[in-house]
Coordinates of C-alpha atoms in Angstrom, one line a residue:
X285 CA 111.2 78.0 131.6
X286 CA 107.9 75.9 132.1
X287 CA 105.3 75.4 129.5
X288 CA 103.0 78.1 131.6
X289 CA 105.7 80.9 131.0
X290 CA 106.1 80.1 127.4
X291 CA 102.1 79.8 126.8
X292 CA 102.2 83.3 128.8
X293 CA 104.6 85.0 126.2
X294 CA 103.0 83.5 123.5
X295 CA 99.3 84.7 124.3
X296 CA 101.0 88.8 125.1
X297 CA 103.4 88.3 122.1
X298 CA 100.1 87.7 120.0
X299 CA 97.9 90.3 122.0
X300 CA 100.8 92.6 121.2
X301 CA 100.6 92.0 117.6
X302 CA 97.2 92.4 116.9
X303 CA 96.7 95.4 118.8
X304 CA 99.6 97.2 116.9
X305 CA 99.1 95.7 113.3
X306 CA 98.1 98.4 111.1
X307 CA 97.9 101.1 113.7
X308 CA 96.2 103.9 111.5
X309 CA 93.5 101.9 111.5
X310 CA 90.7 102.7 112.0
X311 CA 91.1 106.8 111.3
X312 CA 92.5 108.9 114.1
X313 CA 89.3 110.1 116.0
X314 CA 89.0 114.1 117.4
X315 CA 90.2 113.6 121.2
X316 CA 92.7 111.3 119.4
X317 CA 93.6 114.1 118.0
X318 CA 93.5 116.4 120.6
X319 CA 95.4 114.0 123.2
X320 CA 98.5 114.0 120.6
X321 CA 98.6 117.8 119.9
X322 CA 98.3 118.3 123.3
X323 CA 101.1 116.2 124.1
X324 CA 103.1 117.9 121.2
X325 CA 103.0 120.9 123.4
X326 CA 103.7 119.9 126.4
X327 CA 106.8 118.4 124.6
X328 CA 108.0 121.7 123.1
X329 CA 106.7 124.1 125.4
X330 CA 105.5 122.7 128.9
X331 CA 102.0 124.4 128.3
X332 CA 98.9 122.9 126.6
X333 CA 97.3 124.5 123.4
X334 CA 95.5 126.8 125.9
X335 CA 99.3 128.4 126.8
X336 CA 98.3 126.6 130.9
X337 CA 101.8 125.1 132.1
X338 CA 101.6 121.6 132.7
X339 CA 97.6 121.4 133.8
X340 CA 96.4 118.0 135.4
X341 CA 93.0 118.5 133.2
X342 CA 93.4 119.3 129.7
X343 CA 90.5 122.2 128.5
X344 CA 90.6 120.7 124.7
X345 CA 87.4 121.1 123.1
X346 CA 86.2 122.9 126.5
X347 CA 85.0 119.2 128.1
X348 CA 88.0 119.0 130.0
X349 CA 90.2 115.9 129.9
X350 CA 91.8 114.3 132.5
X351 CA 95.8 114.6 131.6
X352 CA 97.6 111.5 132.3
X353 CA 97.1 110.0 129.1
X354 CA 98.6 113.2 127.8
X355 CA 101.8 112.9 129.6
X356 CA 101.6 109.1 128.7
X357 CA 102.0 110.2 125.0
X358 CA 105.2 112.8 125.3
X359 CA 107.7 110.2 125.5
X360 CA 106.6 108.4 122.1
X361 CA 106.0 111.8 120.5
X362 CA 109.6 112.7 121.4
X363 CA 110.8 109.3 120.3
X364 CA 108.0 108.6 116.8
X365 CA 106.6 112.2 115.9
X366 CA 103.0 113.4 116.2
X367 CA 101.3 110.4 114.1
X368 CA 98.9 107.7 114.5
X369 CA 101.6 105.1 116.2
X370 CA 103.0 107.9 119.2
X371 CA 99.5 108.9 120.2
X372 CA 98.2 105.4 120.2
X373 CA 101.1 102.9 121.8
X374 CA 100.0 104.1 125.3
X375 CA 97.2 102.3 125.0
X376 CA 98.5 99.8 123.1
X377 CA 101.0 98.8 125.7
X378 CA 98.6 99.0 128.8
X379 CA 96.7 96.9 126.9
X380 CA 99.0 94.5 126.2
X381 CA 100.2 94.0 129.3
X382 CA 96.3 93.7 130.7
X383 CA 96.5 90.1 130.3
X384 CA 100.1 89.6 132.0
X385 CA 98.5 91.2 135.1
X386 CA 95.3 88.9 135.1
X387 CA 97.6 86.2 135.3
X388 CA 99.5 87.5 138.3
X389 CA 96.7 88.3 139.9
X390 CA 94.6 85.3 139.2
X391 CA 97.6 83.4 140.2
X392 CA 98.3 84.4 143.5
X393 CA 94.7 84.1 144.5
X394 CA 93.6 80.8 142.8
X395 CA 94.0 77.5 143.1
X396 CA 93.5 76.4 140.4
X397 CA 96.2 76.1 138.1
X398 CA 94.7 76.7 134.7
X399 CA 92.5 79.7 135.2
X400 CA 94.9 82.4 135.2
X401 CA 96.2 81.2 131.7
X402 CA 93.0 81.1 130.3
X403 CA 91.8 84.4 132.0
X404 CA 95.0 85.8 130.3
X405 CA 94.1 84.4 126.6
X406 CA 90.4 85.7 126.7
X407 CA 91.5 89.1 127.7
X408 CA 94.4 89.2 125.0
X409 CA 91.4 87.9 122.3
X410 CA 88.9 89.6 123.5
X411 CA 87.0 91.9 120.9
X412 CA 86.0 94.4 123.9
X413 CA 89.6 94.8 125.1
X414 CA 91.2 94.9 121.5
X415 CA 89.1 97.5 120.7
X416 CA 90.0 99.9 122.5
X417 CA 93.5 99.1 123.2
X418 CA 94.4 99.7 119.2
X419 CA 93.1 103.2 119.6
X420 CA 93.7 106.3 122.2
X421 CA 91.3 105.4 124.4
X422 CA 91.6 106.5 128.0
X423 CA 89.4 104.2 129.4
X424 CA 91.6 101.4 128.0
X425 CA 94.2 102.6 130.4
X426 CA 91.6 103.2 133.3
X427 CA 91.4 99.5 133.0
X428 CA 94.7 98.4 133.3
X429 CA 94.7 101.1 136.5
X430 CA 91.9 99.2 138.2
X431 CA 92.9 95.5 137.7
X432 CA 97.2 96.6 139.0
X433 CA 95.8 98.5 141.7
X434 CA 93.1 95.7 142.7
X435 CA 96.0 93.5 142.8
X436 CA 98.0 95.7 144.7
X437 CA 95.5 95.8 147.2
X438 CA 95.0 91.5 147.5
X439 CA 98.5 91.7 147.9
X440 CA 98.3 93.8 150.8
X441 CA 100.7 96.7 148.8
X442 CA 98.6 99.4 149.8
X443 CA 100.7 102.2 149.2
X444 CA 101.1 101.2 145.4
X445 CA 97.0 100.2 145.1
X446 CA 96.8 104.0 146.9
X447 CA 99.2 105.7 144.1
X448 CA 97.1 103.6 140.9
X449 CA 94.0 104.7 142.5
X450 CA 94.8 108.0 142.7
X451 CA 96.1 108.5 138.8
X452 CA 92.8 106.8 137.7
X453 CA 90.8 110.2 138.9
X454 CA 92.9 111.9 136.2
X455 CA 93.0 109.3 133.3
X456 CA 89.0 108.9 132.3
X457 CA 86.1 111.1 133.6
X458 CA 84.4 107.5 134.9
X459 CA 87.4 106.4 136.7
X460 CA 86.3 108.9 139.6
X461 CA 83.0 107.1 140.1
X462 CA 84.5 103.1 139.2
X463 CA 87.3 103.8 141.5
X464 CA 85.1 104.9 144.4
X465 CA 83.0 101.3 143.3
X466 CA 86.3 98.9 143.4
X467 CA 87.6 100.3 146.5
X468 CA 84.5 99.9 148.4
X469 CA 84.5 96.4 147.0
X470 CA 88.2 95.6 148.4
X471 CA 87.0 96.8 151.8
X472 CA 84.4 94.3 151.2
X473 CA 86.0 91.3 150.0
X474 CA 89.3 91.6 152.1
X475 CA 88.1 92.9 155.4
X476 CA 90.2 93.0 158.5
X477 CA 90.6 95.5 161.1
X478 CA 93.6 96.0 160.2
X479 CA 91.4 98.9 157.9
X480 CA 90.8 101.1 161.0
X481 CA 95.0 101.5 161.9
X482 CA 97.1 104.2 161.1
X483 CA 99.1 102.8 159.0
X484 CA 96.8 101.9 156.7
X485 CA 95.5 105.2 156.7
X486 CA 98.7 106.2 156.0
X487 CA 99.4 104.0 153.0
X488 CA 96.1 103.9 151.3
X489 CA 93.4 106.4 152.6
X490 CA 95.8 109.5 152.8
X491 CA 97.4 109.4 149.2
X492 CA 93.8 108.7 148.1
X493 CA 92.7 112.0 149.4
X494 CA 95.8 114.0 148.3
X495 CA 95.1 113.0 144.6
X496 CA 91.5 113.6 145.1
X497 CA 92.2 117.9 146.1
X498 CA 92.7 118.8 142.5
X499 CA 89.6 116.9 141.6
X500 CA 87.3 118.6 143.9
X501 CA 88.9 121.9 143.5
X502 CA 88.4 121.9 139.6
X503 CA 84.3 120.7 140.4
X504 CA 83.9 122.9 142.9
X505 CA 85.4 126.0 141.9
X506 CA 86.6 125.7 137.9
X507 CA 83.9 124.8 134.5
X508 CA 85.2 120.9 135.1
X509 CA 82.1 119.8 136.5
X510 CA 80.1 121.0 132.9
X511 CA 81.0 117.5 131.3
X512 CA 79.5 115.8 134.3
X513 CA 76.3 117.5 134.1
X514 CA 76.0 117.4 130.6
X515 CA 76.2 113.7 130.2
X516 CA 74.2 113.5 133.4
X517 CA 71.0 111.2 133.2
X518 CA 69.6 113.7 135.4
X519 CA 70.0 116.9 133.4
X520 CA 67.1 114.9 131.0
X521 CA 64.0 115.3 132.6
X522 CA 61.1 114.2 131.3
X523 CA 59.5 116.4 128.4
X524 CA 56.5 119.1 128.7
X525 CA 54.8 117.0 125.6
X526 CA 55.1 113.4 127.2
X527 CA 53.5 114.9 131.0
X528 CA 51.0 116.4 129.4
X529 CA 50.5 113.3 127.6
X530 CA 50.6 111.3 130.3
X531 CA 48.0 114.1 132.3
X532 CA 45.5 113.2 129.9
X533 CA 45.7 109.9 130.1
X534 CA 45.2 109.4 133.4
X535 CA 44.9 113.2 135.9
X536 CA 47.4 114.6 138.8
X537 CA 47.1 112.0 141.0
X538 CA 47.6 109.1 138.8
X539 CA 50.9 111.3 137.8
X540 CA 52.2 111.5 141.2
X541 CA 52.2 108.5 142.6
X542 CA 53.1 106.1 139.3
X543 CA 55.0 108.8 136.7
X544 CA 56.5 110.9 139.1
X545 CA 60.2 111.9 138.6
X546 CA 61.8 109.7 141.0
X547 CA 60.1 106.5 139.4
X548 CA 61.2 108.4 135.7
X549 CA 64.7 108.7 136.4
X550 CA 64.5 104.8 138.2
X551 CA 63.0 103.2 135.3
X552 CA 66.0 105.2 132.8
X553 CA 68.9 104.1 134.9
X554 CA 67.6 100.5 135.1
X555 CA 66.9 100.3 131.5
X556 CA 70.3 101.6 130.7
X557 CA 71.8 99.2 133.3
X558 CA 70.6 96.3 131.9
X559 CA 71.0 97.2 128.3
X560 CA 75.3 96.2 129.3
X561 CA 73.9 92.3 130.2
X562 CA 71.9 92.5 126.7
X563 CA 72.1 89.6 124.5
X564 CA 72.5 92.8 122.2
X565 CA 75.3 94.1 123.8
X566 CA 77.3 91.5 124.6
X567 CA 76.5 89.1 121.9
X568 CA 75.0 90.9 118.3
X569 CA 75.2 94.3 117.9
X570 CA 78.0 95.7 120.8
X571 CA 77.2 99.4 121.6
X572 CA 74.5 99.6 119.2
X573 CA 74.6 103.0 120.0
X574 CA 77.5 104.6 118.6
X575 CA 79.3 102.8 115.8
X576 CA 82.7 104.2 117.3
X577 CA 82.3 102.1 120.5
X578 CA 82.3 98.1 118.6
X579 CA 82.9 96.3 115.7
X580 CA 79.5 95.9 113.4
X581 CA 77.0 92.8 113.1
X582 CA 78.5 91.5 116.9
X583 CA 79.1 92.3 119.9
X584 CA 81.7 92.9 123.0
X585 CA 82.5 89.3 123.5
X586 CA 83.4 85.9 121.1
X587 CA 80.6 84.2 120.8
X588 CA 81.9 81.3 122.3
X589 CA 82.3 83.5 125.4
X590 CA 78.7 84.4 126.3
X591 CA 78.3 81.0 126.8
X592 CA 80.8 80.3 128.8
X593 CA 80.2 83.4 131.0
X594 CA 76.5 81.8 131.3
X595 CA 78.6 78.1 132.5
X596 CA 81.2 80.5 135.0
X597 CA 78.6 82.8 136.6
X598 CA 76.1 79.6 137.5
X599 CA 79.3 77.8 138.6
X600 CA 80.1 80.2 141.2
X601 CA 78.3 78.7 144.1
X602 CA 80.7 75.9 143.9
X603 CA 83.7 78.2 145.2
X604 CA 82.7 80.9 147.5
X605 CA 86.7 82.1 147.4
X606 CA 87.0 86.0 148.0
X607 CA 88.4 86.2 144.6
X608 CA 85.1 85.0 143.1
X609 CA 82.9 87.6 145.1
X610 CA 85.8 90.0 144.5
X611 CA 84.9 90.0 140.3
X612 CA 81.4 89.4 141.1
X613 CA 81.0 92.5 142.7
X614 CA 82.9 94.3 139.9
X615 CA 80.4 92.5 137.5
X616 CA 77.0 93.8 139.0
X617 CA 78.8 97.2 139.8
X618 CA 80.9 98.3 136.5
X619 CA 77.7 99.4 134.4
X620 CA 76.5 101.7 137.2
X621 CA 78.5 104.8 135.2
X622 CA 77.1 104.2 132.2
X623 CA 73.6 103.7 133.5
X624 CA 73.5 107.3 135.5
X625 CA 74.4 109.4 131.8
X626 CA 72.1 110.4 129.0
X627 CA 73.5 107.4 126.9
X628 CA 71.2 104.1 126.7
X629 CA 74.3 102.2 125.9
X630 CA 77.4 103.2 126.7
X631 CA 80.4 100.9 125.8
X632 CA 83.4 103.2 126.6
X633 CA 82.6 104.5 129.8
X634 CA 82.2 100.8 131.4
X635 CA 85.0 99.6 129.5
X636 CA 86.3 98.1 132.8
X637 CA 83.2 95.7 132.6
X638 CA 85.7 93.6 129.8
X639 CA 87.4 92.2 133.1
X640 CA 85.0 90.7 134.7
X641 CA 83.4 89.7 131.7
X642 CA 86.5 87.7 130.9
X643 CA 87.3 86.2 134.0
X644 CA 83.8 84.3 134.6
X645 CA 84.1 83.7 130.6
X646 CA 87.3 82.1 131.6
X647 CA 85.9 80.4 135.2
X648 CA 83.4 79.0 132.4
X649 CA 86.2 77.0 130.5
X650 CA 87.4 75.9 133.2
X651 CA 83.9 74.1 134.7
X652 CA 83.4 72.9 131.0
X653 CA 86.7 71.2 130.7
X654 CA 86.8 69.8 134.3
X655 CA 83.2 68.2 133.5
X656 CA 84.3 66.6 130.9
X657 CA 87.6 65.5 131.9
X658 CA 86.4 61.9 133.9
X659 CA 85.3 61.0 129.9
X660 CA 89.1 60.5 128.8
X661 CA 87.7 59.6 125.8
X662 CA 85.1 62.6 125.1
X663 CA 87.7 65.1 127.1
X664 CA 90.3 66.1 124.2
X665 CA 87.6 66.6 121.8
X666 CA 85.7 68.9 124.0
X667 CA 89.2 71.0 124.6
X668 CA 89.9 71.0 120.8
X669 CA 86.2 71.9 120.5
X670 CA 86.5 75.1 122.5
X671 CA 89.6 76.1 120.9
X672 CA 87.9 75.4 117.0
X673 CA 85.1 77.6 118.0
X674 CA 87.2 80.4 119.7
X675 CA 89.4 80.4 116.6
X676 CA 86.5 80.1 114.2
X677 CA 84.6 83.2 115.8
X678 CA 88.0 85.6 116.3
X679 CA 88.5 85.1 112.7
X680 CA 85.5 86.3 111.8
X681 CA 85.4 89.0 114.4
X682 CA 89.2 90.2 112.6
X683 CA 87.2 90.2 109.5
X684 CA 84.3 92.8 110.3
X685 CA 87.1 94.8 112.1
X686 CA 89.5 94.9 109.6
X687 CA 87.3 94.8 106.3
X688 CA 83.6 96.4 107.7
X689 CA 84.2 98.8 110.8
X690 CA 84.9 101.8 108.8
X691 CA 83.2 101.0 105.6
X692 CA 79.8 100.5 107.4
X693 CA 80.4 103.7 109.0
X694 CA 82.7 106.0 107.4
X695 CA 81.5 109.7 108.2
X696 CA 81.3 108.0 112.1
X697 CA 84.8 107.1 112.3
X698 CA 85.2 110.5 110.7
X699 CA 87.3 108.6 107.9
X700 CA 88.6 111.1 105.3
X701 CA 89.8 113.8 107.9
X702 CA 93.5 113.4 107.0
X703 CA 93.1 113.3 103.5
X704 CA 91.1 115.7 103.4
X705 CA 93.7 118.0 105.7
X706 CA 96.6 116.8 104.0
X707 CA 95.1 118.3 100.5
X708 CA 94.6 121.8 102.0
X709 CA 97.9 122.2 104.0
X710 CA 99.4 121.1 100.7
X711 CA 97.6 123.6 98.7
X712 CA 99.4 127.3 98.0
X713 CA 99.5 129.0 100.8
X714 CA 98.4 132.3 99.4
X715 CA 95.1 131.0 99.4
X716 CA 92.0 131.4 101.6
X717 CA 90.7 127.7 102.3
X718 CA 87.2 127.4 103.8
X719 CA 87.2 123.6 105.5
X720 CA 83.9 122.1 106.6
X721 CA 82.9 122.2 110.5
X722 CA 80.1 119.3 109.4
X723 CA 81.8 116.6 111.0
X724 CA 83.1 118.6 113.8
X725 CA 86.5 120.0 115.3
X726 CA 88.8 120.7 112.1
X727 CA 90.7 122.6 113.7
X728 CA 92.6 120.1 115.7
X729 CA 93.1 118.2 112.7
X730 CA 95.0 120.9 111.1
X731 CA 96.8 121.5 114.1
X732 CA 97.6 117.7 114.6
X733 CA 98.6 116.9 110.5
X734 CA 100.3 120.5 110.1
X735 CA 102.3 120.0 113.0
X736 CA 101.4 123.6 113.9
X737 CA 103.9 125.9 116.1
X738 CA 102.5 125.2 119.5
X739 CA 104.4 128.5 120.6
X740 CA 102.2 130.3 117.8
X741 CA 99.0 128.4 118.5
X742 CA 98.6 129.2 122.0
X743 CA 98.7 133.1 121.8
X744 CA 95.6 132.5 119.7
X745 CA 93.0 130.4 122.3
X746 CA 90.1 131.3 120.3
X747 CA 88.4 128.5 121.2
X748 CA 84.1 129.9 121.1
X749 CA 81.9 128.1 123.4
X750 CA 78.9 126.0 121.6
X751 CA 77.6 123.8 124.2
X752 CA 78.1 123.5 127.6
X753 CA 80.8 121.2 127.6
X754 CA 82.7 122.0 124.0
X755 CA 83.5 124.9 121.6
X756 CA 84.9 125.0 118.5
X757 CA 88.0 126.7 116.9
X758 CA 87.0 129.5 113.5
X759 CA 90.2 130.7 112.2
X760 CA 93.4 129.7 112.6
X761 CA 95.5 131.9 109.7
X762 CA 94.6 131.5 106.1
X763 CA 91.8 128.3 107.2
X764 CA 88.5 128.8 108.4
X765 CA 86.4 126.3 109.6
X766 CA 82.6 126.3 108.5
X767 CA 80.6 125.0 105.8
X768 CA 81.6 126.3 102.5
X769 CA 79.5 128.4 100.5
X770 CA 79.9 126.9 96.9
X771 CA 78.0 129.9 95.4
X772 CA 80.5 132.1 97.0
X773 CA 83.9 130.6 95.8
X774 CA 82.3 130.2 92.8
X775 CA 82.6 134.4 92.5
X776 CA 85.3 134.9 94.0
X777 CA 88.7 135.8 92.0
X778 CA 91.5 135.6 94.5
X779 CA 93.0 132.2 95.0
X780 CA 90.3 130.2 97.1
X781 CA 89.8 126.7 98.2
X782 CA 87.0 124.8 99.9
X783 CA 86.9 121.3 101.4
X784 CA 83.0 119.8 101.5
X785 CA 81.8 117.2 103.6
X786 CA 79.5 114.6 101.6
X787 CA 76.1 116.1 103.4
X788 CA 77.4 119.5 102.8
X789 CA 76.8 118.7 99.1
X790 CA 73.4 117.2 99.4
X791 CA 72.1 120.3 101.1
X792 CA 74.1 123.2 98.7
X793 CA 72.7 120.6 95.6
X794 CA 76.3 120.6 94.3
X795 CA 77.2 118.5 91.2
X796 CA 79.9 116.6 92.9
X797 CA 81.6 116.2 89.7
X798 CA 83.0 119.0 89.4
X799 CA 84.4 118.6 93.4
X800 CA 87.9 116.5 93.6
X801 CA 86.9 113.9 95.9
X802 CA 89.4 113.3 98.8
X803 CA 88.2 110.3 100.8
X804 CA 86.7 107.6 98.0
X805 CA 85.2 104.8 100.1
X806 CA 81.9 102.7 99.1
X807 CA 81.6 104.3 95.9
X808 CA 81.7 107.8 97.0
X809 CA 83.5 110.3 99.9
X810 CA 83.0 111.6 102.6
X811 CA 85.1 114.8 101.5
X812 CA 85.4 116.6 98.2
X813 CA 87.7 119.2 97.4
X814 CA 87.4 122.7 94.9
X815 CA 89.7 125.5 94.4
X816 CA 89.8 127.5 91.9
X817 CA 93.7 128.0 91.0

């Protein structure tokens, strides 16, 4: 075995370890949640919570998830048990193996000899892909779908690129618009006429439009299609105050031809756009957003890496190869999902971005050690340079994930929920316990930690519509789910117990010392328990 091979092992032994280390951390997240207890289901009974026998899209919360990830999970809930680790080492693998299949695919296509190493090391230690491979996350598996089945495709495997396509339209809600982006950029980048034969129709284009029937059909005809116009950058038009504002300003015609809604929505997607090449983004604050999406104080990328990405992307003229143009592409392309929702900044839903972002990080290295390398005497020091600063930086980036991501935001990374749970399913079960809807979905955090009866559960399906797109669960036996009155189980004489969310206490002006705090973090919690036997 060559030193490459070893190096190779090394770097997914590592990437392995990191994403797995301490896997209930950070807390386990509502469609975390849901995903698992879904799975749990189809394990025991073939049906999801909803009683539906072995759907492709998953109700849930009533926003409709795409079910591979689901069916990803039932082995490891078979094998582990409904915790943390089964729900979560679906991603964790896929992400694992990301950078193996860099490599290969870097490999076959490049000549030089160093870059798919180094494409492999950035993406193993990168803090964009570690995220969200050491939680649930189905774009983390989207991902590893659109890298296998771009190299499928370079490789002239059509039938397997075809089949990867075709799961991605039922892994992420993005993946049907990202897929539709990276296949139009394969036609590009590896033209041939071959394209316009049968068989290719046969291997790539047919399967593509078999997977895609269920899709449409659940759009067209089914409430699948609420999610996408929810989050839809064009379901936010402009509001009554700001026209009239901007009528005042100026009159009518003024309005029409510079504030019109086609140059309202333009100026919103673009801004969005190019909030993903932000120094912001990629560099200081990661999806600034929502705290969920990054690790605080930095961003999606090592430090060291922006700059680098700066050094590969100016580099590229120098190699016009169809791989280059191939992850170029991807890189203008990949934030187009994000920009066309509500969100300014949207890290999860252009997660794919992290593979581009890594390979002209990695095209950088390369430029920066082959200019130096004619100094033999400046050359080492330059290489052990890059590898101080990569070090230096992913230290620090393992300490504000490990020490800072949930302490800076607890109530974001809903932290407390299974504490919280665990004291109420452990209480007597003679009691009424009223559980706090503050943070949002309860329900499925009893179901998940109480391993509820999923034969039991799903001749309930009292899921009420809130929104659009989600609904929320009331009663499931002895628990409801809503804010707690504190007045009221103050009165009341029958065994009773009440779980309070921190903000639930501020606005009922409860002396939280007389609540049992669940979840101490920073001084306080963001639960607090009273019962009243």
């Amino acid at each position: 075995m060559n030193k490459e091979k070893i190096l190779l092992i090394i770097i997914i032994f590592l990437g392995f370890l990191i994403r797995i280390y301490n896997i209930s951390y950070p807390p386990l997240l509502w469609d975390e949640a849901a995903l698992g207890y879904n799975a749990y289901s189809i394990l025991h009974t073939a049906r999801d919570e909803y009683g539906q026998f072995m759907p492709l899209i998953f109700k849930s919360f009533g926003d409709y998830k795409p079910g591979l990830y689901v069916y990803l999970t039932v082995p490891f809930v078979a094998i582990f048990g409904l915790n943390p680790l089964a729900v979560r080492l679906p991603s964790i693998i896929l992400g694992t193996l990301l950078p193996f299949i860099g490599y290969l695919f870097v490999k076959k296509h490049s000549s030089n000899k160093y870059l798919p190493i180094i494409f492999a090391a950035i993406i193993a230690f990168n803090p964009y892909n570690i995220h969200y491979s050491r939680g649930a996350w189905e774009t983390n598996v989207l991902t590893f779908e659109l890298l296998l089945a771009s190299h499928f495709f370079f490789n002239k495997k059509y039938i397997w690129s075809s089949i990867i396509f075709g799961l991605t339209l039922f892994t992420y809600q993005s993946g049907k618009l990202i897929s539709l982006l990276i296949i139009s950029i394969l036609l590009i980048t590896n033209f041939s006429s071959s394209f316009l034969k049968k068989d290719f129709i046969l291997k790539f284009i047919f399967p593509l439009f078999i997977f895609s029937l269920p899709i449409l059909a659940g759009i067209l005809f089914s409430h699948q299609g609420n999610r996408l116009e929810v989050v839809s950058l064009f379901s936010y038009p402009r509001s009554s105050e700001e026209k009239n504002l901007i009528l005042s300003e100026s009159g009518q015609t003024d309005f029409q031809i510079f504030h019109n809604n086609y140059i309202f929505f333009a100026r919103n997607f673009f801004s969005r756009y190019f909030n993903h090449f932000s120094p912001q983004f990629l560099l200081t604050q990661g999806d600034w957003q929502n705290p969920r999406h990054s690790a605080p104080y930095t961003g999606v990328l090592l430090f060291p890496s922006v700059f680098f990405l700066l050094i590969g992307l100016f580099n590229l003229k120098k190699n016009n190869s169809s791989l280059n143009l191939f992850f170029l592409l991807w890189f203008i392309l990949a934030p187009i999902p994000a920009a066309l929702t509500r969100d300014e900044i949207q890290a999860t839903r252009i997660m794919n971005f992290s593979v581009p972002l890594c390979y002209f990080t990695a095209l950088g290295i390369i430029s920066t050690i082959n200019y130096f390398k004619k100094n033999k005497f400046f050359s080492p020091y330059i290489q052990l340079f890059i590898f101080l600063s990569y070090l230096i930086s992913f230290i620090y980036y393992a300490d504000l994930y490990f020490n800072h991501l949930v302490k800076k935001s607890p109530q974001a990374w809903l932290y407390g929920y299974q504490q919280a749970m665990q004291y109420a399913i452990n209480s007597d079960t003679n009691s009424l316990n009223y559980f706090t809807d503050f943070y949002g979905q309860p329900y499925i955090y009893y179901l998940f930690y109480s391993r509820y009866s999923p034969e039991k559960y799903q001749l309930q399906d009292r899921l009420l519509t809130t929104t659009p797109d989600t609904g929320k669960v009331h009663q499931i036996d002895n628990f409801i789910f809503e804010n707690p009155n504190y007045n009221h189980l103050l009165l009341q004489k029958t065994p009773v117990l009440g779980v309070f969310s921190y903000d639930d206490t501020i606005i009922q002006g409860i002396d939280r010392t007389q609540l049992t705090p669940l979840s101490p973090i920073n001084n306080t919690s963001t639960f607090y328990g009273y019962k009243n036997f």
